[in-house]
C-alpha cells in the first residue's frame, strides 16, 4: 500500500539538491561546527593519507594512516588519524576496514547486524584474495593469488584511474565532475574510488528499478552511467532513483576473451551511511570506475572471491546471515487490495476464488482493516473483531491463511479520553523516537499524528510482542504479517505534530478513489476515442493496445537535479548533498536529527530502520508461536534483512515496463540474500487490463512470492475477473503447485547455504557473454528456464537457450526437444494464456502428482518424479522434505536422485517420515526405441508406456515408499 505516489503532494515546498563536487551551490554554509573550517567543496586539493606503523600477522595487517598534507575540508572536517585493519577472514573472504582511530564515526552495532568474524585460520598466504598497497599516498588493490598478472579486482591507485580533473560525465549533473581520486575521510564526507574493467559487468547495488536492467549501466558503449543513492525513501518504484531499501553490495562477473572463461567476485561496503555509489566511464577512458561518496560512517569493505557467481552470493550470506526458513504455505497464491471495504467484501473474494477454481492460499487486508487507521485495531463497524475471528477461523479450517498489514507509525493518543493502548504502553516503556530535546518526535501518517518505535530502546520488543498478542486475541488471528511504510515514511517534515491539534486526523491530500482523486485512466495503451469505452483487450476482433498510435511504453523519470535549499551542515543538511529523489534527506521521513536510545541520530541509522523493525517483528512472532516459522513480508530492507523477512517490490505500476522490472527486482534480491521476493502482480498503481494481468499472473507463478495486489479506487484485478486470466491462472498455479517440492528444496538450500533460488542465466552458464545482460528470462534453480511475454499484442516471444547448443532443453508441457539456435534468440509460440517453461537436461525433479486447491491438500497427495536425461543418460537432483512449518532443526529427509542409461535411483536419508507415496516416474530421453522390459525395485512394472518420438518412458500406478531406496530400470 502506497504513500510514495503522493510524494509530490507531500512536499511542503519545492526542494532540490546539490549537483556538483567542483562547483557546488553557494547556499551551503562553510561551517562544519561553529568556528569550524570553510568547506572547499572540491576534493582536488585533498592530500590523501600516508601509511606507517605497518604490522603483519598470519591473518592480516594493521597500520596507521595519517593525513598526508594540509586538510582540504571539502565537505566536512578532515580526520587526521585513521587505522587500517586487513583481515583474511576465510579462504574466500577478505576484510579491509579503514576507520577513524578515535572511533567517533558511527559504525553498525553488532546487536543490530551481527556479521561473521574470522574463522580462526591463518589465510594470509593461502587465500585466493591478496591485499596489496602503496604507502604514500596510501592506495590499495585486491588481486587473485591464482591470477597475479590479471587486472585487480578492486584498485584505488590513481595510476589505474583516468587523469583528473574530468568535466561532468553525466550531462546536466555537475556532481559527476571528477576533481580527483584521493582517499577522503572527513566527518561528513568520505570518498573512495576503484578502477573497473571497461564496461564491467556489475550487478546489485540496490534497491533499484534500473532503466538499464539487471546489469548496471557503467557509462560505456552508449550508456550514461549510474548514480545509486542509498537513502531509504517511500517512493513508488521510481526508475533510476533511490527507493525503499539500501544494499551496498555488488557482484562483478569478468569474462576472459582469450581463455573464454569467466570468474565472479563480490564487494560489500558494510555501512548504513547515506551514500552515492557512482558507476561511470569518463570519455576516452580505457577503464570504468566505481566511486563511493558517503556522508558519514567508515570505509568497511568485504571482498568475496567466488569464483562462481553462486559462490559469491553464498559467501556474502555466510557473512551477513542466511535467509529465514519459509513455511510451505507461503509459496501459495496470495490475494490483497487496498480497498476491501469490509469483512463481507473480503470474504467475498475468498468465495469467488473458490467458485472460480483458482487456488487461494492466503487472504490479506490493507489498512481498510483498521479503526481510525490505527495499528493493531479492527474497525468496529466494517471489521468487527469477532467477525474477523470467525472469518479467519473459517480460512484455517479450509487450510488457508490470513495476513494483515502493520504500518510503521503508531498513532499518538489524541486526548485523555482517547484509549489507545499501543501508544500509552509505549510511553510507559519509553519506546518512541525522540527530538533532540528529549520530547516525543511526532510525525504524520495515515491515522494523523503519529510516533515511531525506537528499535534501539530496551523495551521495544516487549511493546511490539504485547501489541501483536493483544491484536490476535482481539480476533486478528494472523498467520503472518505485512510491514509497510518502514523507510520510514512521514507525510510532514520534522516533528510536525509536537504542538499541533492532535484531533485533526485528516490527510494533507486526497486518497486514491476519493471524490476528486478517482483512478479513472484507461489501462496503458488503450485509446477510448478509437476503441470505445469498454477497455477490453479486443473490440470486434481487433487488439486495442496501441490502437491509432505507435506502441510506446511510458517511462517514469526521477526528479530533476537542482540546488540545495537549506544552509548549514550538521545533521539536517550535510555539505555533500546526496542524489535523494526528495531533495533534502529529511523530506517525507524522520528528521535526520531525530534521536534514538543510546544517543544514535537518524542520519546515521536511517537506512536500517526497516530491517530493525523486521528483526523485532520476527523475534516477537517467535515468542508468540515458538515452534512456527515467522512469515513476514516487508518493504524497506538492509543487509541481513533476509534473516528476518521476505520482501515485495513495492508500489509498482500496471504497465508493461514494470512486468519486465519484476524480473530485475527478483534477481537483485537473490544477490542481497532476501530470496523470498515478488512484485504486486498485475501492478499496484493505475488500472491494469486483461492482457497485462493474464501475462503477469503467469510470470508471478514462477516467482518466489506470488501476490496480486492493487490500489484503492482502481479497477478490480482479482484473477477471476476475466475468463482468460482465470484460465491462465489455474494453469500456471497448477504448475507452481506441482513444482512445490522443487521450490521448497531451493529455499531450504538458501536457508542452509545461501544458494540463490532464482538465477540469471549467466549464473549457470558463466562463459557465455551473450547471457550477461539477459533479464527477460531467468532460471528457477538450475533446471527450469522461464521465458515470459513482456510486451503487448504478441503471440510469440523470443528467448535464448543457454548452453551454446550443448544442452538439450525440453518443453514443460509437451516434453518435446527445442530446436534452438545456439547463442541467439529462438522464436517461441506464446498465445495469450501460455508461458514458456523448459526443462534442462540432466535434471531430476520431485513433483506433487496432484496439485490441489491449497498447499496442505497438495502436500498430502502423492509424488511423481520427472527426469530429463542428458545425451549420456546422466541426470541428478535432490529434494528436501520436512513438515513445512516448524523452525529447524526439525526432522527432515533428503532424497537424492541419480540417473544413468537405463536406470533411475532414489536414495533416502533423514529422520522425517514421508507418508506420501511415489506414484509415477517420467523419464525423458530414456531410449531411442521402446524398452523390452521395465523393472520397479527389481520386479516387472505393472503399468508403463513409451513414446518413441519423445523418447519418453512413463511408469505409473506406483506405491513406492520414499523413506527407502527406489530403483527403476529398463532394458
PDB file of N, CA and C in Angstrom, residues 58-59 88-90 118-124:
ATOM      1  N   UNK A  58      49.806 -13.613  10.633  1.00  0.00           N
ATOM      2  CA  UNK A  58      49.379 -14.694   9.743  1.00  0.00           C
ATOM      3  C   UNK A  58      47.969 -14.478   9.222  1.00  0.00           C
ATOM      4  N   UNK A  59      47.204 -13.607   9.883  1.00  0.00           N
ATOM      5  CA  UNK A  59      45.813 -13.393   9.467  1.00  0.00           C
ATOM      6  C   UNK A  59      45.588 -12.054   8.807  1.00  0.00           C
ATOM      7  N   UNK A  88      42.272 -11.531   6.728  1.00  0.00           N
ATOM      8  CA  UNK A  88      41.891 -12.632   5.838  1.00  0.00           C
ATOM      9  C   UNK A  88      40.935 -13.531   6.629  1.00  0.00           C
ATOM     10  N   UNK A  89      39.646 -13.186   6.571  1.00  0.00           N
ATOM     11  CA  UNK A  89      38.653 -13.854   7.414  1.00  0.00           C
ATOM     12  C   UNK A  89      38.573 -15.347   7.138  1.00  0.00           C
ATOM     13  N   UNK A  90      38.495 -15.700   5.868  1.00  0.00           N
ATOM     14  CA  UNK A  90      38.391 -17.090   5.431  1.00  0.00           C
ATOM     15  C   UNK A  90      39.217 -17.242   4.165  1.00  0.00           C
ATOM     16  N   UNK A 118      36.343 -13.760  11.600  1.00  0.00           N
ATOM     17  CA  UNK A 118      37.293 -14.697  11.002  1.00  0.00           C
ATOM     18  C   UNK A 118      37.049 -16.119  11.482  1.00  0.00           C
ATOM     19  N   UNK A 119      37.372 -17.088  10.644  1.00  0.00           N
ATOM     20  CA  UNK A 119      37.135 -18.481  11.017  1.00  0.00           C
ATOM     21  C   UNK A 119      38.253 -19.069  11.864  1.00  0.00           C
ATOM     22  N   UNK A 120      39.263 -18.257  12.181  1.00  0.00           N
ATOM     23  CA  UNK A 120      40.343 -18.715  13.052  1.00  0.00           C
ATOM     24  C   UNK A 120      41.544 -19.264  12.323  1.00  0.00           C
ATOM     25  N   UNK A 121      41.428 -19.407  11.022  1.00  0.00           N
ATOM     26  CA  UNK A 121      42.552 -19.926  10.253  1.00  0.00           C
ATOM     27  C   UNK A 121      43.544 -18.837   9.874  1.00  0.00           C
ATOM     28  N   UNK A 122      44.749 -19.264   9.513  1.00  0.00           N
ATOM     29  CA  UNK A 122      45.782 -18.337   9.050  1.00  0.00           C
ATOM     30  C   UNK A 122      45.779 -18.354   7.520  1.00  0.00           C
ATOM     31  N   UNK A 123      45.095 -17.395   6.925  1.00  0.00           N
ATOM     32  CA  UNK A 123      44.834 -17.455   5.492  1.00  0.00           C
ATOM     33  C   UNK A 123      45.638 -16.442   4.670  1.00  0.00           C
ATOM     34  N   UNK A 124      46.492 -15.682   5.321  1.00  0.00           N
ATOM     35  CA  UNK A 124      47.162 -14.601   4.597  1.00  0.00           C
ATOM     36  C   UNK A 124      47.967 -15.115   3.408  1.00  0.00           C
TER      37      UNK A 124
END
